[in-house]
mmCIF file of C-alpha atoms in Angstrom:
data_model
loop_
_atom_site.group_PDB
_atom_site.id
_atom_site.type_symbol
_atom_site.label_atom_id
_atom_site.label_comp_id
_atom_site.label_asym_id
_atom_site.label_seq_id
_atom_site.Cartn_x
_atom_site.Cartn_y
_atom_site.Cartn_z
ATOM 1 C CA MET A 1 274.466 85.241 230.989
ATOM 2 C CA ALA A 2 272.692 83.689 227.983
ATOM 3 C CA LEU A 3 273.115 85.122 224.482
ATOM 4 C CA ASP A 4 270.033 86.668 222.918
ATOM 5 C CA THR A 5 268.185 84.526 220.423
ATOM 6 C CA GLU A 6 269.345 86.378 217.351
ATOM 7 C CA THR A 7 273.002 86.256 218.358
ATOM 8 C CA LEU A 8 272.798 82.574 219.147
ATOM 9 C CA THR A 9 271.031 81.827 215.879
ATOM 10 C CA LEU A 10 273.851 83.671 213.897
ATOM 11 C CA LEU A 11 276.479 81.746 215.809
ATOM 12 C CA LEU A 12 274.845 78.361 215.191
ATOM 13 C CA ASP A 13 274.366 79.287 211.516
ATOM 14 C CA ALA A 14 278.081 80.291 211.161
ATOM 15 C CA VAL A 15 279.226 77.038 212.760
ATOM 16 C CA ARG A 16 276.898 74.951 210.536
ATOM 17 C CA ARG A 17 278.190 76.609 207.430
ATOM 18 C CA PHE A 18 281.825 76.064 208.588
ATOM 19 C CA VAL A 19 281.167 72.434 209.196
ATOM 20 C CA THR A 20 279.477 71.932 205.876
ATOM 21 C CA GLU A 21 281.650 74.074 203.696
ATOM 22 C CA ARG A 22 285.065 73.641 205.328
ATOM 23 C CA LEU A 23 285.292 70.660 207.692
ATOM 24 C CA VAL A 24 283.362 67.969 205.815
ATOM 25 C CA PRO A 25 285.325 68.432 202.593
ATOM 26 C CA ALA A 26 288.538 68.138 204.646
ATOM 27 C CA GLU A 27 287.593 64.857 206.348
ATOM 28 C CA ASP A 28 289.307 62.481 203.927
ATOM 29 C CA ALA A 29 292.591 64.362 203.876
ATOM 30 C CA LEU A 30 292.554 64.499 207.684
ATOM 31 C CA ALA A 31 291.929 60.761 207.809
ATOM 32 C CA HIS A 32 295.041 60.184 205.664
ATOM 33 C CA THR A 33 297.461 62.766 207.012
ATOM 34 C CA GLY A 34 296.313 62.858 210.690
ATOM 35 C CA GLU A 35 296.843 66.692 210.619
ATOM 36 C CA ILE A 36 294.356 69.543 210.615
ATOM 37 C CA PRO A 37 295.420 72.190 208.094
ATOM 38 C CA SER A 38 296.638 75.405 209.516
ATOM 39 C CA ASP A 39 294.161 77.533 207.572
ATOM 40 C CA ILE A 40 291.290 75.541 209.171
ATOM 41 C CA VAL A 41 292.789 76.009 212.624
ATOM 42 C CA ALA A 42 292.940 79.740 211.874
ATOM 43 C CA GLU A 43 289.295 79.871 210.942
ATOM 44 C CA MET A 44 288.362 77.973 214.096
ATOM 45 C CA ARG A 45 290.114 80.654 216.060
ATOM 46 C CA GLU A 46 288.341 83.397 214.218
ATOM 47 C CA LEU A 47 285.004 81.794 214.950
ATOM 48 C CA GLY A 48 285.795 81.777 218.641
ATOM 49 C CA LEU A 49 285.580 77.996 218.915
ATOM 50 C CA PHE A 50 288.431 77.671 221.380
ATOM 51 C CA GLY A 51 286.757 79.983 223.835
ATOM 52 C CA LEU A 52 283.108 78.904 223.897
ATOM 53 C CA SER A 53 282.929 78.354 227.583
ATOM 54 C CA ILE A 54 285.459 81.048 228.721
ATOM 55 C CA SER A 55 284.041 84.383 229.977
ATOM 56 C CA PRO A 56 284.205 87.452 227.635
ATOM 57 C CA ASP A 57 286.273 89.102 230.392
ATOM 58 C CA TYR A 58 289.138 86.836 229.129
ATOM 59 C CA GLY A 59 288.311 86.883 225.413
ATOM 60 C CA GLY A 60 285.899 84.000 225.181
ATOM 61 C CA LEU A 61 282.201 83.763 224.119
ATOM 62 C CA GLY A 62 281.024 82.894 227.618
ATOM 63 C CA LEU A 63 278.304 80.473 226.448
ATOM 64 C CA ASN A 64 276.139 78.870 229.019
ATOM 65 C CA MET A 65 275.750 75.143 229.024
ATOM 66 C CA GLU A 66 272.790 74.902 226.757
ATOM 67 C CA GLU A 67 274.346 77.165 224.210
ATOM 68 C CA GLU A 68 277.571 75.172 224.277
ATOM 69 C CA VAL A 69 275.951 71.817 223.727
ATOM 70 C CA ARG A 70 273.927 73.294 220.796
ATOM 71 C CA VAL A 71 277.213 74.477 219.228
ATOM 72 C CA VAL A 72 278.876 71.082 219.875
ATOM 73 C CA MET A 73 275.933 69.259 218.305
ATOM 74 C CA GLU A 74 276.830 71.143 215.101
ATOM 75 C CA LEU A 75 280.487 70.349 215.407
ATOM 76 C CA GLY A 76 279.603 66.739 215.984
ATOM 77 C CA GLN A 77 278.456 66.297 212.384
ATOM 78 C CA THR A 78 282.040 66.028 211.103
ATOM 79 C CA SER A 79 285.185 64.170 211.978
ATOM 80 C CA PRO A 80 285.602 64.260 215.858
ATOM 81 C CA ALA A 81 289.255 65.342 215.570
ATOM 82 C CA PHE A 82 288.218 68.862 214.498
ATOM 83 C CA ARG A 83 286.186 69.308 217.653
ATOM 84 C CA SER A 84 288.834 67.537 219.819
ATOM 85 C CA LEU A 85 291.508 70.214 218.827
ATOM 86 C CA ALA A 86 289.327 72.950 220.497
ATOM 87 C CA GLY A 87 287.611 70.594 222.953
ATOM 88 C CA THR A 88 290.241 70.660 225.677
ATOM 89 C CA ASN A 89 290.313 74.471 225.600
ATOM 90 C CA ILE A 90 286.517 74.546 225.875
ATOM 91 C CA GLY A 91 286.402 71.843 228.603
ATOM 92 C CA ILE A 92 288.867 69.927 230.603
ATOM 93 C CA GLY A 93 291.865 72.127 229.537
ATOM 94 C CA SER A 94 290.401 75.370 230.763
ATOM 95 C CA GLN A 95 287.607 74.650 233.197
ATOM 96 C CA SER A 96 289.780 73.765 236.136
ATOM 97 C CA ILE A 97 291.281 77.297 235.834
ATOM 98 C CA VAL A 98 287.758 78.819 235.419
ATOM 99 C CA LEU A 99 286.442 77.014 238.417
ATOM 100 C CA ALA A 100 289.328 77.154 240.848
ATOM 101 C CA GLY A 101 292.178 79.331 239.447
ATOM 102 C CA THR A 102 293.558 82.391 241.164
ATOM 103 C CA ASP A 103 293.106 85.760 239.566
ATOM 104 C CA GLU A 104 296.670 85.647 238.317
ATOM 105 C CA GLN A 105 296.298 82.186 236.816
ATOM 106 C CA ARG A 106 293.052 83.202 235.066
ATOM 107 C CA SER A 107 294.644 86.325 233.660
ATOM 108 C CA ARG A 108 297.732 84.557 232.661
ATOM 109 C CA TYR A 109 296.221 81.619 230.783
ATOM 110 C CA LEU A 110 292.549 82.063 229.953
ATOM 111 C CA PRO A 111 292.927 84.720 227.234
ATOM 112 C CA LYS A 112 295.433 82.573 225.391
ATOM 113 C CA LEU A 113 293.229 79.494 225.734
ATOM 114 C CA ALA A 114 290.178 81.392 224.565
ATOM 115 C CA SER A 115 292.013 82.664 221.441
ATOM 116 C CA GLY A 116 293.501 79.144 220.610
ATOM 117 C CA GLU A 117 297.025 80.615 220.945
ATOM 118 C CA LEU A 118 297.548 78.181 223.737
ATOM 119 C CA ILE A 119 296.257 74.641 223.699
ATOM 120 C CA GLY A 120 295.302 73.191 227.051
ATOM 121 C CA SER A 121 295.608 69.539 228.153
ATOM 122 C CA PHE A 122 294.158 67.696 231.171
ATOM 123 C CA ALA A 123 296.539 65.136 232.633
ATOM 124 C CA LEU A 124 294.671 62.763 234.940
ATOM 125 C CA THR A 125 294.850 59.189 233.547
ATOM 126 C CA GLU A 126 297.845 57.092 234.372
ATOM 127 C CA PRO A 127 299.107 53.591 233.301
ATOM 128 C CA ASP A 128 297.704 52.116 236.497
ATOM 129 C CA ALA A 129 294.957 54.764 237.274
ATOM 130 C CA GLY A 130 292.235 55.158 234.566
ATOM 131 C CA SER A 131 288.810 54.803 235.894
ATOM 132 C CA ASP A 132 290.097 54.631 239.451
ATOM 133 C CA ALA A 133 291.511 58.142 239.523
ATOM 134 C CA MET A 134 291.950 58.038 243.272
ATOM 135 C CA SER A 135 294.818 55.581 242.757
ATOM 136 C CA LEU A 136 296.946 57.958 240.657
ATOM 137 C CA ARG A 137 300.663 57.745 241.629
ATOM 138 C CA THR A 138 302.057 60.977 240.187
ATOM 139 C CA SER A 139 303.573 62.789 243.091
ATOM 140 C CA ALA A 140 304.152 66.486 243.922
ATOM 141 C CA VAL A 141 306.553 67.125 246.793
ATOM 142 C CA ARG A 142 307.092 70.572 248.244
ATOM 143 C CA ASP A 143 310.631 71.738 248.072
ATOM 144 C CA GLY A 144 310.944 75.406 249.333
ATOM 145 C CA ASP A 145 309.077 77.581 246.996
ATOM 146 C CA HIS A 146 308.733 74.826 244.321
ATOM 147 C CA TYR A 147 307.037 71.498 243.955
ATOM 148 C CA VAL A 148 308.769 68.526 242.332
ATOM 149 C CA LEU A 149 306.555 66.320 240.139
ATOM 150 C CA ASN A 150 307.363 62.671 239.329
ATOM 151 C CA GLY A 151 305.083 60.278 237.366
ATOM 152 C CA THR A 152 303.561 59.302 234.053
ATOM 153 C CA LYS A 153 300.230 60.236 232.497
ATOM 154 C CA ARG A 154 298.738 58.182 229.630
ATOM 155 C CA PHE A 155 296.445 58.786 226.665
ATOM 156 C CA ILE A 156 296.461 62.574 227.310
ATOM 157 C CA THR A 157 294.396 64.386 224.628
ATOM 158 C CA ASN A 158 296.235 67.129 222.701
ATOM 159 C CA ALA A 159 299.461 66.578 224.752
ATOM 160 C CA PRO A 160 301.703 66.552 221.586
ATOM 161 C CA ILE A 161 300.610 70.127 220.756
ATOM 162 C CA ALA A 162 299.725 71.428 224.268
ATOM 163 C CA GLY A 163 301.239 74.484 225.771
ATOM 164 C CA LEU A 164 299.631 74.032 229.190
ATOM 165 C CA PHE A 165 298.979 70.874 231.213
ATOM 166 C CA SER A 166 296.513 70.740 234.101
ATOM 167 C CA VAL A 167 298.213 67.931 236.126
ATOM 168 C CA MET A 168 296.649 65.965 238.890
ATOM 169 C CA ALA A 169 299.307 64.880 241.372
ATOM 170 C CA ARG A 170 299.387 63.426 244.938
ATOM 171 C CA THR A 171 300.478 65.907 247.634
ATOM 172 C CA ALA A 172 299.749 63.463 250.428
ATOM 173 C CA GLN A 173 299.872 59.686 250.615
ATOM 174 C CA GLU A 174 296.409 58.951 252.115
ATOM 175 C CA ARG A 175 293.860 57.490 249.680
ATOM 176 C CA LYS A 176 291.327 60.365 249.812
ATOM 177 C CA ALA A 177 290.197 63.297 247.720
ATOM 178 C CA ALA A 178 292.134 65.780 249.794
ATOM 179 C CA SER A 179 295.401 64.077 248.932
ATOM 180 C CA ILE A 180 295.212 65.110 245.267
ATOM 181 C CA SER A 181 296.133 68.545 244.021
ATOM 182 C CA CYS A 182 296.128 70.262 240.498
ATOM 183 C CA PHE A 183 299.168 71.942 239.004
ATOM 184 C CA LEU A 184 299.381 74.153 235.903
ATOM 185 C CA VAL A 185 302.611 73.077 234.096
ATOM 186 C CA GLU A 186 303.784 74.850 230.975
ATOM 187 C CA ALA A 187 305.227 72.933 228.058
ATOM 188 C CA GLY A 188 308.905 73.162 227.990
ATOM 189 C CA THR A 189 309.334 72.982 231.692
ATOM 190 C CA PRO A 190 312.497 70.948 232.429
ATOM 191 C CA GLY A 191 311.603 67.460 233.578
ATOM 192 C CA LEU A 192 308.490 67.322 231.402
ATOM 193 C CA THR A 193 308.814 65.054 228.357
ATOM 194 C CA LEU A 194 306.322 63.507 225.913
ATOM 195 C CA GLY A 195 305.997 59.974 224.622
ATOM 196 C CA LYS A 196 305.450 58.990 221.002
ATOM 197 C CA PRO A 197 302.016 59.969 219.707
ATOM 198 C CA ASP A 198 299.589 57.015 220.120
ATOM 199 C CA LYS A 199 298.486 55.032 217.070
ATOM 200 C CA LYS A 200 294.722 54.646 217.556
ATOM 201 C CA MET A 201 291.834 52.624 216.060
ATOM 202 C CA GLY A 202 290.058 55.896 214.922
ATOM 203 C CA GLN A 203 289.915 59.625 215.369
ATOM 204 C CA ALA A 204 292.877 60.364 213.096
ATOM 205 C CA GLY A 205 294.101 63.917 213.888
ATOM 206 C CA ALA A 206 293.075 63.810 217.527
ATOM 207 C CA GLN A 207 296.499 63.541 219.122
ATOM 208 C CA THR A 208 297.337 61.796 222.299
ATOM 209 C CA CYS A 209 300.505 60.577 224.019
ATOM 210 C CA ASP A 210 302.181 59.923 227.399
ATOM 211 C CA VAL A 211 303.281 62.853 229.541
ATOM 212 C CA VAL A 212 306.229 62.013 231.763
ATOM 213 C CA PHE A 213 307.380 64.058 234.814
ATOM 214 C CA ASP A 214 310.929 63.308 235.907
ATOM 215 C CA ASN A 215 311.878 65.638 238.814
ATOM 216 C CA CYS A 216 309.985 68.294 237.157
ATOM 217 C CA ARG A 217 310.228 71.519 239.211
ATOM 218 C CA VAL A 218 307.355 73.959 239.096
ATOM 219 C CA PRO A 219 306.983 77.145 241.180
ATOM 220 C CA ALA A 220 304.451 77.057 244.055
ATOM 221 C CA SER A 221 302.401 79.580 242.025
ATOM 222 C CA ALA A 222 301.610 76.669 239.604
ATOM 223 C CA LEU A 223 299.376 75.095 242.300
ATOM 224 C CA LEU A 224 295.770 75.593 241.119
ATOM 225 C CA GLY A 225 294.023 78.161 243.287
ATOM 226 C CA GLY A 226 297.083 78.243 245.517
ATOM 227 C CA GLU A 227 295.641 75.422 247.691
ATOM 228 C CA GLU A 228 296.657 71.837 248.128
ATOM 229 C CA GLY A 229 293.996 69.171 248.203
ATOM 230 C CA SER A 230 291.379 70.592 245.890
ATOM 231 C CA GLY A 231 292.522 68.902 242.723
ATOM 232 C CA PHE A 232 290.287 65.837 242.815
ATOM 233 C CA ARG A 233 287.149 67.699 243.637
ATOM 234 C CA THR A 234 287.822 70.228 240.860
ATOM 235 C CA ALA A 235 288.534 67.343 238.359
ATOM 236 C CA MET A 236 285.208 65.778 239.163
ATOM 237 C CA ARG A 237 283.321 69.087 238.644
ATOM 238 C CA VAL A 238 285.126 69.551 235.332
ATOM 239 C CA LEU A 239 284.297 65.996 234.265
ATOM 240 C CA ASP A 240 280.612 66.540 234.995
ATOM 241 C CA LYS A 241 280.512 69.400 232.561
ATOM 242 C CA GLY A 242 282.721 67.514 230.086
ATOM 243 C CA ARG A 243 280.271 64.609 230.092
ATOM 244 C CA LEU A 244 277.548 66.816 228.825
ATOM 245 C CA HIS A 245 279.817 68.176 226.151
ATOM 246 C CA ILE A 246 280.738 64.708 224.971
ATOM 247 C CA SER A 247 277.058 63.663 225.031
ATOM 248 C CA ALA A 248 276.257 66.622 222.788
ATOM 249 C CA LEU A 249 278.977 65.531 220.469
ATOM 250 C CA CYS A 250 277.496 62.125 220.196
ATOM 251 C CA VAL A 251 274.122 63.606 219.331
ATOM 252 C CA GLY A 252 275.619 65.582 216.390
ATOM 253 C CA THR A 253 277.543 62.558 215.132
ATOM 254 C CA ALA A 254 274.407 60.332 215.351
ATOM 255 C CA GLU A 255 272.530 62.923 213.203
ATOM 256 C CA ARG A 256 275.272 62.896 210.598
ATOM 257 C CA LEU A 257 275.216 59.092 210.518
ATOM 258 C CA ILE A 258 271.507 58.854 210.027
ATOM 259 C CA ARG A 259 271.667 61.542 207.347
ATOM 260 C CA ASP A 260 274.289 59.573 205.469
ATOM 261 C CA ALA A 261 272.451 56.194 205.965
ATOM 262 C CA VAL A 262 269.235 57.701 204.631
ATOM 263 C CA LYS A 263 270.998 59.236 201.651
ATOM 264 C CA TYR A 264 272.469 55.870 200.774
ATOM 265 C CA ALA A 265 269.245 53.982 201.355
ATOM 266 C CA THR A 266 267.274 56.267 198.990
ATOM 267 C CA GLU A 267 269.926 56.086 196.182
ATOM 268 C CA ARG A 268 270.857 52.338 196.493
ATOM 269 C CA LYS A 269 268.454 50.154 194.543
ATOM 270 C CA GLN A 270 267.835 46.462 194.996
ATOM 271 C CA PHE A 271 265.124 44.357 193.321
ATOM 272 C CA GLY A 272 264.188 47.481 191.290
ATOM 273 C CA GLN A 273 263.490 49.768 194.218
ATOM 274 C CA PRO A 274 265.393 51.901 196.691
ATOM 275 C CA ILE A 275 266.317 49.843 199.857
ATOM 276 C CA ALA A 276 264.809 52.684 201.897
ATOM 277 C CA GLU A 277 261.487 51.085 200.982
ATOM 278 C CA PHE A 278 262.394 47.842 202.640
ATOM 279 C CA GLN A 279 260.737 47.559 206.054
ATOM 280 C CA LEU A 280 263.772 46.119 207.838
ATOM 281 C CA VAL A 281 265.912 48.998 206.650
ATOM 282 C CA GLN A 282 263.139 51.386 207.724
ATOM 283 C CA ALA A 283 263.270 49.716 211.128
ATOM 284 C CA MET A 284 267.027 50.556 211.580
ATOM 285 C CA ILE A 285 266.400 54.182 210.474
ATOM 286 C CA ALA A 286 263.390 54.458 212.932
ATOM 287 C CA ASP A 287 265.272 52.950 215.883
ATOM 288 C CA SER A 288 268.216 55.318 215.243
ATOM 289 C CA GLN A 289 266.043 58.396 214.918
ATOM 290 C CA ALA A 290 264.119 57.506 218.090
ATOM 291 C CA GLU A 291 267.334 57.051 220.066
ATOM 292 C CA LEU A 292 268.758 60.250 218.717
ATOM 293 C CA TYR A 293 265.631 62.216 219.822
ATOM 294 C CA ALA A 294 265.875 60.693 223.262
ATOM 295 C CA ALA A 295 269.550 61.635 223.576
ATOM 296 C CA ARG A 296 269.142 65.176 222.358
ATOM 297 C CA SER A 297 266.213 65.677 224.778
ATOM 298 C CA MET A 298 268.289 64.275 227.686
ATOM 299 C CA VAL A 299 271.256 66.529 226.937
ATOM 300 C CA LEU A 300 269.269 69.744 226.566
ATOM 301 C CA ASP A 301 267.298 68.954 229.770
ATOM 302 C CA ALA A 302 270.469 68.398 231.724
ATOM 303 C CA ALA A 303 272.111 71.455 230.288
ATOM 304 C CA ARG A 304 269.231 73.641 231.284
ATOM 305 C CA LYS A 305 269.291 72.222 234.792
ATOM 306 C CA ARG A 306 273.009 72.977 235.028
ATOM 307 C CA ASP A 307 272.331 76.514 233.867
ATOM 308 C CA ARG A 308 269.720 76.918 236.626
ATOM 309 C CA GLY A 309 272.453 76.155 239.168
ATOM 310 C CA GLU A 310 271.273 72.564 239.900
ATOM 311 C CA ASN A 311 273.553 69.700 240.700
ATOM 312 C CA THR A 312 273.657 67.674 237.592
ATOM 313 C CA THR A 313 276.080 64.833 238.531
ATOM 314 C CA LEU A 314 273.313 62.212 237.996
ATOM 315 C CA GLU A 315 271.980 63.786 234.779
ATOM 316 C CA ALA A 316 275.529 64.206 233.293
ATOM 317 C CA ALA A 317 276.265 60.525 233.947
ATOM 318 C CA CYS A 318 272.930 59.423 232.433
ATOM 319 C CA CYS A 319 273.572 61.505 229.314
ATOM 320 C CA LYS A 320 277.146 60.233 228.934
ATOM 321 C CA LEU A 321 276.057 56.569 229.329
ATOM 322 C CA TYR A 322 273.060 56.810 226.951
ATOM 323 C CA ALA A 323 274.421 59.124 224.307
ATOM 324 C CA THR A 324 277.805 57.321 223.869
ATOM 325 C CA GLU A 325 276.073 53.881 223.738
ATOM 326 C CA MET A 326 273.416 55.363 221.378
ATOM 327 C CA VAL A 327 275.815 56.611 218.864
ATOM 328 C CA GLY A 328 277.618 53.259 218.776
ATOM 329 C CA ARG A 329 274.398 51.562 217.949
ATOM 330 C CA VAL A 330 273.527 54.151 215.296
ATOM 331 C CA ALA A 331 277.030 53.796 213.693
ATOM 332 C CA ASP A 332 276.523 50.033 213.596
ATOM 333 C CA ARG A 333 273.079 50.346 211.873
ATOM 334 C CA ALA A 334 274.569 52.928 209.455
ATOM 335 C CA VAL A 335 277.200 50.377 208.395
ATOM 336 C CA GLN A 336 274.611 47.678 208.110
ATOM 337 C CA ILE A 337 272.404 49.914 205.866
ATOM 338 C CA HIS A 338 275.354 50.505 203.622
ATOM 339 C CA GLY A 339 276.122 46.761 203.489
ATOM 340 C CA GLY A 340 279.447 45.890 201.956
ATOM 341 C CA ALA A 341 280.006 49.546 201.049
ATOM 342 C CA GLY A 342 279.870 50.406 204.679
ATOM 343 C CA TYR A 343 283.029 48.369 205.335
ATOM 344 C CA VAL A 344 285.179 50.255 202.889
ATOM 345 C CA SER A 345 286.787 53.670 203.452
ATOM 346 C CA GLU A 346 285.105 55.231 200.456
ATOM 347 C CA TYR A 347 282.104 55.894 202.671
ATOM 348 C CA ALA A 348 282.389 58.007 205.859
ATOM 349 C CA VAL A 349 280.405 55.543 207.933
ATOM 350 C CA GLU A 350 283.326 53.194 208.009
ATOM 351 C CA ARG A 351 285.459 55.908 209.573
ATOM 352 C CA PHE A 352 282.798 57.097 211.990
ATOM 353 C CA TYR A 353 282.132 53.524 213.093
ATOM 354 C CA ARG A 354 285.758 53.434 214.464
ATOM 355 C CA ASP A 355 285.734 57.049 215.691
ATOM 356 C CA VAL A 356 282.731 56.697 217.929
ATOM 357 C CA ARG A 357 284.037 53.717 219.810
ATOM 358 C CA LEU A 358 286.166 56.001 221.900
ATOM 359 C CA PHE A 359 283.252 58.001 223.316
ATOM 360 C CA ARG A 360 282.315 55.022 225.655
ATOM 361 C CA ILE A 361 285.781 55.087 227.103
ATOM 362 C CA TYR A 362 287.175 58.610 227.723
ATOM 363 C CA GLU A 363 285.949 61.153 230.312
ATOM 364 C CA GLY A 364 284.470 58.151 232.253
ATOM 365 C CA THR A 365 283.692 54.697 230.779
ATOM 366 C CA SER A 366 280.189 53.465 230.508
ATOM 367 C CA GLN A 367 280.864 51.309 233.538
ATOM 368 C CA ILE A 368 281.871 54.323 235.639
ATOM 369 C CA GLN A 369 278.767 56.153 234.539
ATOM 370 C CA GLN A 370 276.687 53.185 235.726
ATOM 371 C CA LEU A 371 278.404 53.390 239.070
ATOM 372 C CA VAL A 372 277.754 57.165 239.337
ATOM 373 C CA ILE A 373 274.069 56.743 238.314
ATOM 374 C CA ALA A 374 273.524 53.939 240.833
ATOM 375 C CA ARG A 375 275.226 55.867 243.684
ATOM 376 C CA GLU A 376 273.327 59.124 243.026
ATOM 377 C CA THR A 377 270.053 57.176 242.646
ATOM 378 C CA ILE A 378 270.478 55.283 245.798
ATOM 379 C CA LYS A 379 271.344 58.480 247.616
ATOM 380 C CA ALA A 380 268.270 60.199 246.206
ATOM 381 C CA TYR A 381 265.860 57.489 247.337
ATOM 382 C CA SER A 382 267.422 56.696 250.748
#
């Protein structure tokens, strides 16, 4: 159920102020320490940012897709690591439970995820199974009233701080969707260990690492929905929603980059005038703004279709492909407008240039989006 206009406006205003007054001033410190201050985490919890997409029945805000992407566009205007901390709880770390969990699983985990007391993590990618998720090797073998998990997951967002892992594992050997199941595995379960935190090109403060299962025994009640074979289909549904979320994040980041580029261009003078008066600089600003408008329109249109109950697999892939590529181009132009200054860390565009590169890779690479778009388009016109 959608929020009334006044309530949504108040929420967006509160998030916008939080980003401007608290998160943006903390960006430099985050870039150097790689840690989000505890007082900021507490404020994120108070604002309800961990439970945007979780029903009020479980303590969340219960936003629909359009409302969620509008909030995320605001969060996108600061370092992506802040959004990443709450992002798994909003999306891939909770939505498998929302979509397919048993009543007991929902009651046990969703309130804690919504409050931010528990950080969720989505463990799908493996060393030899990234884009080709069907090739995952992590196994789950039934042993009485337990399952025994063995395998390694790689580049798992928020794994170092997660309290709950949604783990995709093979419960049958055949290469088909029905061979993959999802398990809810709590941190601290014997047999579950974490690798060293990854050192990344960008997104300092967004933590990832390997997750290793070595004869990790979990009760049968950990099987999502109490049913084998539904994990892959659930994962794909979760990723459809997640792709719209990431697309909205790119829209917000592009807006921040354009704003920073325009500010610099109007203040920086060359040949006795602001460089914003140079037509080739104006062309870069114009191209960036036009692409931002196109991406924002796409995301809002797809979100509204999803809220109407339509299948948005095609639209979500189109948004993910266009918005992530768009923000990369905008970041590149922002650096170019800054000139040499854009290559030093004194200016935020240097950091964002590195940060946004990841958007074209996770939750489905650009190449995977192209395959999805082609498949769905051929299906639609055949």
